[in-house]
Coordinates of C-alpha atoms in Angstrom, one line a residue:
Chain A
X1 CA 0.4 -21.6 -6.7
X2 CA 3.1 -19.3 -6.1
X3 CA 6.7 -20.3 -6.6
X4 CA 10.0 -18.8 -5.2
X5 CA 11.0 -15.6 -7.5
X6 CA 7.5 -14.9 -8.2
X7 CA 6.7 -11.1 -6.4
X8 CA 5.2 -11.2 -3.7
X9 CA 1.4 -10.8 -2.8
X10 CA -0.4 -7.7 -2.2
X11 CA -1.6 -8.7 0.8
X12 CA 2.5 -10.0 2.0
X13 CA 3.4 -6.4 1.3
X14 CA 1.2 -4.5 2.8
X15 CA 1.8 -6.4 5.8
X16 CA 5.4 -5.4 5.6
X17 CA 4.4 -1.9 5.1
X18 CA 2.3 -2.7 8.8
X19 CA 5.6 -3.2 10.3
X20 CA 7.5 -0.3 8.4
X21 CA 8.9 -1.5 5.7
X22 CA 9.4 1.3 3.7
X23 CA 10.9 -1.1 0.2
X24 CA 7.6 -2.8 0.7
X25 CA 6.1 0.4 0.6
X26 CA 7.5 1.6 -2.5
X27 CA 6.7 -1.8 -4.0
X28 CA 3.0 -1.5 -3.5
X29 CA 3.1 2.0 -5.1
X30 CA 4.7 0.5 -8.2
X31 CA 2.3 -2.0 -8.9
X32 CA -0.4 0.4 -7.4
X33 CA 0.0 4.1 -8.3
X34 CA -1.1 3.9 -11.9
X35 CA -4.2 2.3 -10.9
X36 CA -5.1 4.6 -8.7
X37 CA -3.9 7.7 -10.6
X38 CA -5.8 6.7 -13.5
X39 CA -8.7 6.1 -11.7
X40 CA -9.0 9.5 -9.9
X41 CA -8.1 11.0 -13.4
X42 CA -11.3 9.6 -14.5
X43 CA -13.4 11.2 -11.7
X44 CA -11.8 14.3 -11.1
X45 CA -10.9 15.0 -15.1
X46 CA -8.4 17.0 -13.0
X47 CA -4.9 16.1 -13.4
X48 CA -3.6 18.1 -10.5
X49 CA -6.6 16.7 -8.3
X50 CA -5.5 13.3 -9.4
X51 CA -2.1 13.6 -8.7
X52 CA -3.6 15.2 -4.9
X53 CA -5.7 12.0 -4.6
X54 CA -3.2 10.0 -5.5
X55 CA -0.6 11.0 -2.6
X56 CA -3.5 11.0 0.2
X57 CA -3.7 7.3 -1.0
X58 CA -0.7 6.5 -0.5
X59 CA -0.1 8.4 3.0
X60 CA -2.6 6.6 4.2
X61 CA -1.7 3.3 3.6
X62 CA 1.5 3.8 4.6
X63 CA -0.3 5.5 7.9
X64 CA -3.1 2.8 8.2
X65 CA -1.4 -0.5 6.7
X66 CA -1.8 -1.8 10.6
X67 CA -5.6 -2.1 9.8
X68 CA -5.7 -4.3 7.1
X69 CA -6.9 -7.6 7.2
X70 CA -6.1 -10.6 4.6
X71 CA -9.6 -12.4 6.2
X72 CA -11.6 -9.6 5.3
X73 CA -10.6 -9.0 1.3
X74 CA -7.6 -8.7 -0.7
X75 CA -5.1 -5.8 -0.5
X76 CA -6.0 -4.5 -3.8
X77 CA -9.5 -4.1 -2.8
X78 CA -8.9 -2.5 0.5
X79 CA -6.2 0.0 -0.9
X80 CA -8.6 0.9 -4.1
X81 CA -11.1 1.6 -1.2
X82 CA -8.8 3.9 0.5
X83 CA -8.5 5.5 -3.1
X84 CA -11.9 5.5 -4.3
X85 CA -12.7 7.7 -0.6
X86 CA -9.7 10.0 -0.5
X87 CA -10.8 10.9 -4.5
X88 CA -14.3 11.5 -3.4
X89 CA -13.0 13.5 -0.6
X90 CA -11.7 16.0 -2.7
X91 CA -14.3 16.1 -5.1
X92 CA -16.7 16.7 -2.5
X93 CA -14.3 19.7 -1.2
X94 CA -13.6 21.0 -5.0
X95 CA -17.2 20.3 -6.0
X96 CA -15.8 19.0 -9.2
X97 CA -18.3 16.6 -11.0
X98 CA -17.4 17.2 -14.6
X99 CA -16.1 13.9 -16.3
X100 CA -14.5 14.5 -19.3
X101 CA -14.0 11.0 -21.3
X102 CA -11.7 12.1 -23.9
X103 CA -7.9 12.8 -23.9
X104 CA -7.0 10.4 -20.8
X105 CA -3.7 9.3 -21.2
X106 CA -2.2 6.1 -22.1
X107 CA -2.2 2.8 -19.9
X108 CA 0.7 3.2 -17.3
X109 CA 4.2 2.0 -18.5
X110 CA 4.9 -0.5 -15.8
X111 CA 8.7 0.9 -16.1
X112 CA 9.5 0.0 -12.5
X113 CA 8.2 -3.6 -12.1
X114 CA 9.8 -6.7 -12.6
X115 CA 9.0 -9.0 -15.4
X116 CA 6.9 -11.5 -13.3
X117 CA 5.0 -8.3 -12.7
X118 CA 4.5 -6.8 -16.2
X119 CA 3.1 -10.1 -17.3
X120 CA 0.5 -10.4 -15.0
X121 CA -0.5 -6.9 -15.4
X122 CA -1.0 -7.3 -18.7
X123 CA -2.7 -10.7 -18.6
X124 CA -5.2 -9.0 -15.9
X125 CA -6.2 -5.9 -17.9
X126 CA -6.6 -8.1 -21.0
X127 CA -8.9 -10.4 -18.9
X128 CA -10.5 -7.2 -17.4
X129 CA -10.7 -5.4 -21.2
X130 CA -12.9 -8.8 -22.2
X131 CA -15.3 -9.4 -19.7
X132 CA -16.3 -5.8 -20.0
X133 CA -16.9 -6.5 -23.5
X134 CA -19.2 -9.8 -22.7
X135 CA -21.0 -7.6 -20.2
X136 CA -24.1 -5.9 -22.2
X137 CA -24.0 -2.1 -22.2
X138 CA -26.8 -2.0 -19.6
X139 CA -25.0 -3.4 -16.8
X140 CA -21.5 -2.0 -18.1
X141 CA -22.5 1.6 -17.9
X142 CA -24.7 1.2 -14.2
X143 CA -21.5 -0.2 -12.7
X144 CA -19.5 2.5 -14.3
X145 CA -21.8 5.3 -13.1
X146 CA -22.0 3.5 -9.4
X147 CA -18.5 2.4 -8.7
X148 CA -15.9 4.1 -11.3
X149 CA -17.6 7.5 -10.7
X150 CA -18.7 6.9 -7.2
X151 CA -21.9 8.1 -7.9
X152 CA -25.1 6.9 -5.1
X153 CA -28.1 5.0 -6.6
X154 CA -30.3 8.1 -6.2
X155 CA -27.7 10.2 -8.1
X156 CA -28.0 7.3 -11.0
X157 CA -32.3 7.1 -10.8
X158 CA -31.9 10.6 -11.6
X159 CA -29.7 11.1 -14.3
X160 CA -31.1 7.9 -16.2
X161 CA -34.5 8.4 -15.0
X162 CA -35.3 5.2 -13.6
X163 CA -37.3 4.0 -10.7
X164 CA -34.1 3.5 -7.5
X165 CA -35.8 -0.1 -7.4
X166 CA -34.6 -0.7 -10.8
X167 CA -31.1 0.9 -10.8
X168 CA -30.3 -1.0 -7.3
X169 CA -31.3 -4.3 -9.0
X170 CA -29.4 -3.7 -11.9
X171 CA -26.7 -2.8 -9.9
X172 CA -27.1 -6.6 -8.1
X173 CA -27.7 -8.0 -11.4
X174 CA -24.6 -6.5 -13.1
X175 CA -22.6 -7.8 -10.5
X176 CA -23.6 -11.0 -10.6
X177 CA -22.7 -11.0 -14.3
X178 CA -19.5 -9.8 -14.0
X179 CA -19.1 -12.0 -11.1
X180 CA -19.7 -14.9 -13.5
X181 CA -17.5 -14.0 -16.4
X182 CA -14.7 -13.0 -13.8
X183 CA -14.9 -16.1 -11.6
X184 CA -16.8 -18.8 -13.6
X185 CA -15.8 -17.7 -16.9
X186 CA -12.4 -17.8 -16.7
X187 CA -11.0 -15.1 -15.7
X188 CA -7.3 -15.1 -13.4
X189 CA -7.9 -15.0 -9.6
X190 CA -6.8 -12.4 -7.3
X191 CA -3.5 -13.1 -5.2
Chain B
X1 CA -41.8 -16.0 0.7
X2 CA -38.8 -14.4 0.2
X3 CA -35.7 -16.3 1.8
X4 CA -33.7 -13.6 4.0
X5 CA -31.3 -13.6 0.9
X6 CA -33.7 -12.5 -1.5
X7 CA -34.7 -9.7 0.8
X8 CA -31.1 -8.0 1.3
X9 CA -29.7 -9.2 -1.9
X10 CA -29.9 -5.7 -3.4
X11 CA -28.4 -3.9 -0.5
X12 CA -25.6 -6.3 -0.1
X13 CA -25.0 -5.3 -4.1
X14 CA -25.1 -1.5 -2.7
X15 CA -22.6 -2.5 0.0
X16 CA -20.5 -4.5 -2.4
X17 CA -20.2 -1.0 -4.6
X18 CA -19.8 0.9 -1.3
X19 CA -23.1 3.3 -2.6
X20 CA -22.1 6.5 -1.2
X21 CA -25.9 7.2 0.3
X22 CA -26.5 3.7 1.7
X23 CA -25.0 2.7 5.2
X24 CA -25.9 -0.8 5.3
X25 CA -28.4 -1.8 8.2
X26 CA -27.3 -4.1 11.0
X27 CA -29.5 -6.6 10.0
X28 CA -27.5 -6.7 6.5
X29 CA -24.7 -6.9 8.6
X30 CA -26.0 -9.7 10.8
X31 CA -27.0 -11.5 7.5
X32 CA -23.6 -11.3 6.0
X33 CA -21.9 -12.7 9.0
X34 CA -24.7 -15.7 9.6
X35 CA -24.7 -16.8 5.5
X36 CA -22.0 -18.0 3.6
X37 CA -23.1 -17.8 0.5
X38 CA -23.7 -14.1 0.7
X39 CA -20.6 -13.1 2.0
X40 CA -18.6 -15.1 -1.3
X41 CA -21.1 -12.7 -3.0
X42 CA -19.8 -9.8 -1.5
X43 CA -16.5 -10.1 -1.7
X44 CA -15.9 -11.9 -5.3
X45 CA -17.7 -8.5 -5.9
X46 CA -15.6 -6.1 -4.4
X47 CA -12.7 -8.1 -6.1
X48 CA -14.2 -8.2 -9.3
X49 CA -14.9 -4.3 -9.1
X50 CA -11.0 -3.9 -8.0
X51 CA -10.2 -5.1 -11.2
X52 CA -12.6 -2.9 -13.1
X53 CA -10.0 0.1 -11.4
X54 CA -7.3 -1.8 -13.3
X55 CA -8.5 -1.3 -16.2
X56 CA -8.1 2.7 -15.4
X57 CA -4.5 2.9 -15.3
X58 CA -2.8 6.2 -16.4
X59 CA 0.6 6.8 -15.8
X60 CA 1.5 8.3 -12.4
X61 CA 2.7 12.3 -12.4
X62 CA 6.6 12.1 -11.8
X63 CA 7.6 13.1 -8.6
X64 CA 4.7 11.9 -6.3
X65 CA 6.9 8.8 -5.4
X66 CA 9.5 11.3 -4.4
X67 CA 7.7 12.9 -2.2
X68 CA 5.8 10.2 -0.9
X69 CA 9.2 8.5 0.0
X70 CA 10.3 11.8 2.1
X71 CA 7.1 12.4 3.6
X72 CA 7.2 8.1 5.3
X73 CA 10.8 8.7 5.7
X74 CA 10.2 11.9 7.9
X75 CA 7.4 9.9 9.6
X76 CA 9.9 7.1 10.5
X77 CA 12.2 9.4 12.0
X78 CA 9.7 11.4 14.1
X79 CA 9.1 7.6 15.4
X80 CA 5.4 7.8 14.2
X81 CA 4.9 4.1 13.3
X82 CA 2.3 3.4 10.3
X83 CA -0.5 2.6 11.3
X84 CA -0.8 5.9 14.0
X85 CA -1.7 8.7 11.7
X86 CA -5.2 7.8 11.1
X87 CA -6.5 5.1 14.1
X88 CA -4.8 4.1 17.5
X89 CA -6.5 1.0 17.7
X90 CA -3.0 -0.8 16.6
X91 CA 0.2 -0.1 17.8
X92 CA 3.6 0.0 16.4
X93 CA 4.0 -4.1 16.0
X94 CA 0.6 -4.0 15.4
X95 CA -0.6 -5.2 18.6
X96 CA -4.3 -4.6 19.1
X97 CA -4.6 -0.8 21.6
X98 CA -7.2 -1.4 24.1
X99 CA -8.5 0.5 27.1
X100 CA -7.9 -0.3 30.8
X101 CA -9.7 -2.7 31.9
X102 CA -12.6 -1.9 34.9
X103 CA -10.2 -2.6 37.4
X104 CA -7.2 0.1 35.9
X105 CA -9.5 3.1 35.8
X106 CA -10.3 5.3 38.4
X107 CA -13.6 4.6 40.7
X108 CA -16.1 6.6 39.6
X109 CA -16.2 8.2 43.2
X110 CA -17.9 11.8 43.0
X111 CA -14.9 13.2 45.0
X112 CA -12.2 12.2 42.6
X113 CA -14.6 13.7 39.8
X114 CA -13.2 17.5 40.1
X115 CA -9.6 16.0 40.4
X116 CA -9.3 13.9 37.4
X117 CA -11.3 16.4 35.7
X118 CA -8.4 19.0 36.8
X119 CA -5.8 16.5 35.7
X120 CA -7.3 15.5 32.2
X121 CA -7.6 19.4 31.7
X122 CA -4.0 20.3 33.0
X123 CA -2.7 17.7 30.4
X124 CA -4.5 19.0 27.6
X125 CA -3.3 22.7 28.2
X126 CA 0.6 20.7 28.8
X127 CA -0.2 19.5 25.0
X128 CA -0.9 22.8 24.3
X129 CA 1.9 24.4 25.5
X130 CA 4.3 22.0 24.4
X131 CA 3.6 21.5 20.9
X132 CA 1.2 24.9 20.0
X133 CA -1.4 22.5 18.9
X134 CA -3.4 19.5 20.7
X135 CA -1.3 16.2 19.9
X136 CA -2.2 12.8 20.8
X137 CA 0.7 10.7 22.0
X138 CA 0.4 7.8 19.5
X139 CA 4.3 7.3 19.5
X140 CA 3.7 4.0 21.8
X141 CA 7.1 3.3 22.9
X142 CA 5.5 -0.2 24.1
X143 CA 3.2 2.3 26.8
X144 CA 0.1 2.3 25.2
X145 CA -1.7 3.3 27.9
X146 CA -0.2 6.8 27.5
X147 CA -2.3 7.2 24.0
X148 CA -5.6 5.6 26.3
X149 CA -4.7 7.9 29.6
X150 CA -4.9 11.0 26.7
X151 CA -8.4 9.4 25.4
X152 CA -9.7 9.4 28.1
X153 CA -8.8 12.9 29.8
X154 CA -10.5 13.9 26.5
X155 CA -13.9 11.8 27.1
X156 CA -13.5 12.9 30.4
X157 CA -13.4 16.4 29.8
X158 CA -16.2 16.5 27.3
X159 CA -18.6 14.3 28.9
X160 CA -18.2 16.1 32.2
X161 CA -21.4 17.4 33.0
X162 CA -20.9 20.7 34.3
X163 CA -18.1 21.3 31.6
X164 CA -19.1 24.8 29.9
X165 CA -16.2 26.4 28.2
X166 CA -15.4 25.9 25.1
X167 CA -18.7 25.6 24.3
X168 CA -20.0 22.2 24.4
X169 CA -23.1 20.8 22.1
X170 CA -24.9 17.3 23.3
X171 CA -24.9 14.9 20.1
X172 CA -28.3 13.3 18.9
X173 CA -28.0 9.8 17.9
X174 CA -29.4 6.9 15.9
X175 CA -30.3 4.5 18.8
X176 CA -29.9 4.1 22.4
X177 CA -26.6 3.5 23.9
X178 CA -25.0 5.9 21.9
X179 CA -24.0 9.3 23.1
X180 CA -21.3 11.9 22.1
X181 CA -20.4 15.5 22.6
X182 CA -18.6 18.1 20.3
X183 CA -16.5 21.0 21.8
X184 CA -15.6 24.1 19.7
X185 CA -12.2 25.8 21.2
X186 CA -11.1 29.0 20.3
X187 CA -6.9 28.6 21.3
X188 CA -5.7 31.6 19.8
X189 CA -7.0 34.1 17.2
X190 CA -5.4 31.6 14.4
X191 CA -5.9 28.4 15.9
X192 CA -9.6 26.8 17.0
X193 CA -10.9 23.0 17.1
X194 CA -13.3 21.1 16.8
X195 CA -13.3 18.2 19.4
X196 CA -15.7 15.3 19.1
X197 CA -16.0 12.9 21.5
X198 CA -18.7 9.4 21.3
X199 CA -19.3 6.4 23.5
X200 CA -20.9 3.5 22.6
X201 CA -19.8 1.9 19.4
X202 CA -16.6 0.6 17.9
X203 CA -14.7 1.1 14.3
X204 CA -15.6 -2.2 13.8
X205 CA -19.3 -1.7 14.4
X206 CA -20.3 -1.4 10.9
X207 CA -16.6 -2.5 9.2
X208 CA -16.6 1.2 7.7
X209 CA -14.5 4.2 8.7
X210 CA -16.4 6.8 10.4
X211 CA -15.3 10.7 10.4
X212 CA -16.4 13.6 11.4
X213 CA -18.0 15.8 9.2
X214 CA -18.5 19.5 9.3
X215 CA -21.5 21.2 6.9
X216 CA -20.5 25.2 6.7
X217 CA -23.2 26.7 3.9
X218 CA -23.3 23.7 1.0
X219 CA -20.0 22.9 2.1
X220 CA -19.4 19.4 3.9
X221 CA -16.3 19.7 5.6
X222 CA -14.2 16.1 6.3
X223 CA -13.0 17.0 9.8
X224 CA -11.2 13.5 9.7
X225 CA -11.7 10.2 10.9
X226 CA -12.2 9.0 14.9
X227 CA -9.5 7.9 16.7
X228 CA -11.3 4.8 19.1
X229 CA -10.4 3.4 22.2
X230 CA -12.6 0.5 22.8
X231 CA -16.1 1.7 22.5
X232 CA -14.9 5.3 23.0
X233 CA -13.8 7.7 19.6
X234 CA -12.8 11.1 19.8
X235 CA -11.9 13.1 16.5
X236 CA -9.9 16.6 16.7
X237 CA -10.0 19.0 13.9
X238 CA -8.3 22.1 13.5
X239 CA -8.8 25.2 11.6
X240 CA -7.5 28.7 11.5
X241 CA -10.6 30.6 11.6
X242 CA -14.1 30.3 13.1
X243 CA -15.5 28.7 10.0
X244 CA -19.4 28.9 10.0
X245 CA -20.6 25.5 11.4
X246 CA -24.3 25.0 10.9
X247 CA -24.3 21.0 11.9
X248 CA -21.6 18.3 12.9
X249 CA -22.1 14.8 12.1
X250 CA -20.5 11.6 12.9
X251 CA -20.4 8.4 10.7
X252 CA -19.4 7.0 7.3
X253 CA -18.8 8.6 4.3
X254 CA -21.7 9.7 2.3
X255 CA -24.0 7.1 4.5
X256 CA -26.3 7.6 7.5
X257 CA -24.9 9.2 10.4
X258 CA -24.8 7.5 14.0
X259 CA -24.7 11.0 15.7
X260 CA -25.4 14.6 14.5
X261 CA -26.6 18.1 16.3
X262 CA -27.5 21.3 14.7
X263 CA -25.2 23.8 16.5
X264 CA -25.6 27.8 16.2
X265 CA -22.6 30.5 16.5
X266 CA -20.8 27.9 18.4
X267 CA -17.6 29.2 18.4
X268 CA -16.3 31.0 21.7
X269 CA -16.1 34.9 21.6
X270 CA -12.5 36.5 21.3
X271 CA -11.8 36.7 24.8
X272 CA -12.5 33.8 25.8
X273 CA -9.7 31.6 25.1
X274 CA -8.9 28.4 26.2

């Protein structure tokens, strides 16, 4: 339940940033921009790229706010949907595939959000940090490959050498794991 | 036997991690809608995979917010509402963009044909000339029909049978009832397009966005996404050479496309300018 002085939802914002709310904007890009940063870090292994992905993000949701939909998913998932295809449009232009896994850098400092904010960051990435760690390797590192790295099913039968049968049904049954720990297990709900 | 669940269960799992070579089927679609049960499925997993990128967080390159700021700010001032830089199918308040009905558009009588055809290309060189570059009006102003009135000048000018120059390539596509066209212009020796026109689905057909896509060599080239009007999309791309376009596609990213042709020196020759 959400009381008054607690920030407002992801989904109340970007609804703002529909109507042009430009402090709404900036808000979502707080709580957001590491996120997304970090995330085309990890598949570019480009910092410059990252930063490039990371500002096509953001112009378009500023540009396309109008087309999101609460009924259809939750802002966070539509916006790291917007991030997960403008990263993989530049990689596709760059042709960029090598990952490096080493010398990331640290978790965002959440300098700019409010307290309300920094708490529940915090308690989500704990919560996210542990059910990775119930989640056996198997299904940790298939749902890595296919949604972290954006890479297709065939492009994962290949590199582990497995029938596509079996990667698309671990793919199912990895979900349906983490599904459990997330929402039966539990882990915090989504705004 | 397997229940209907059983038998899409894995692609609704490819859909829920947006597999960049699977464009789910309509019958997943139809599935999704019809069962309850599978559509929880789908999105607690897209949620649960949101929080996964959480887990990714780096801190941002200073600077970006900066510029970010200037770039809506600039936006707000050239009256470009959000919401208009990448589909028209919202206006500014967000109210839904739709075509004319039946009754608004012109009869399709054969003698108006040359005349609107005349008119839709008269406004398209107007654009030309007034901005250097083709520009669709999405600035609203509560007239929404002049964004539509531009769509369709477009559709009309592509689909126009006897329409030669630029050169124009017929579209293949995935199932009946779908048809498009793609236009290559040469405008001046630094400025050419690539104009795609389709008829006969919706951006909500398949809940994904669909772009054009260019494939020069082992380069696939996002030529952006499609602008819709009701069952009608257009996409407009420009370049500043004649890039070497082997094929032209239409549809998500990394999925299936809806339409596609092969096209061969398609660009217009120097002198031919339009």
């Amino acid at each position: 339940m959400r009381v008054d002085g607690d920030p407002p939802s992801d989904e109340v914002l970007l609804e703002a940033v529909a109507r042009g709310d430009a402090s709404a904007f900036e808000r979502v890009y707080e709580r957001y921009a590491g996120a997304v940063y970090g995330h085309a870090l990890r598949q570019t292994g480009d910092p410059a790229l990252a930063e490039e992905a990371l500002q096509n993000t953001f112009l378009s949701v500023w540009r396309s706010a109008a087309d999101f939909r609460r009924e259809l998913g939750s802002g966070r998932v539509w916006l790291f949907g917007i991030a997960r295809h403008r990263t993989q449009d530049l990689l596709r232009r760059r042709r960029r595939w090598e990952i490096p896994v080493e010398g990331l850098p640290e978790r965002a400092a959440a300098v700019e959000m409010g307290p309300a904010e920094v708490v529940e960051g915090r308690l989500l990435g704990e919560a996210v940090h542990r059910a990775l760690e119930r989640l056996s390797p198997t299904y940790r590192d298939i749902l890595h490959l296919s949604y972290l790295r954006g890479l297709s099913h065939r492009e994962i039968a290949r590199l582990l050498d497995l029938p596509l049968g079996t990667v698309k049904s671990r793919i199912r049954l990895g979900l349906e794991r983490l599904n459990r720990i997330f929402w039966e297990g539990g882990g915090r709900d989504g705004d | 036997m397997a229940t209907e669940c059983e038998r899409f269960r894995d692609d609704l799992a490819l859909l829920a991690v947006d597999d960049p070579e699977s464009s789910p089927s309509h019958a997943l679609l139809q599935h999704v809608d019809r069962c309850p049960s599978c559509r929880a499925f789908l999105r607690r997993s897209r949620e649960s995979l949101a929080r996964l990128v959480l887990e990714q967080a780096a801190p941002p390159p200073p600077g970006v917010k900066t510029r970010l700021m200037a770039a809506i700010d600039g936006e707000r001032r050239n009256s470009l509402p959000p919401g208009a830089g990448e589909t028209a199918r919202r206006g500014p308040s967000g109210q839904e963009l739709r075509p004319p009905s039946t009754a608004e558009r012109p009869a399709p009588r054969s003698g108006l044909r040359a005349g609107w055809q005349a008119a839709a290309i008269l406004l398209l060189v107007v654009s030309l000339v007034a901005n250097g570059h083709l520009l669709l009006d999405r600035r609203g102003n509560g007239d929404q029909d002049a964004l539509v009135a531009q769509l369709e000048a477009l559709q009309a000018v592509l689909f126009a049978p006897d329409y030669a120059a630029p050169r124009v390539f017929g579209l293949e596509a995935v199932r009946p009832g779908l048809s498009g066209q793609v236009a290559f212009c040469r405008v001046s020796d630094d400025t050419f397009y690539v104009m795609v026109a389709s008829q006969g689905w919706t951006a909500e057909t398949s809940g994904e966005e669909h772009r054009l896509w260019l494939q020069s060599g082992d380069r696939l080239i996002d030529g952006g996404g499609l602008t819709f009007s009701g069952d009608r999309g257009l996409a407009l791309f420009q370049v500043s050479e004649p890039l070497p376009v082997e094929a032209v596609r239409l549809g998500p990213e990394g999925g299936s496309p809806l339409l596609w042709a092969r096209v061969q020196d398609p660009w217009p020759p120097s002198g031919d300018r339009w």
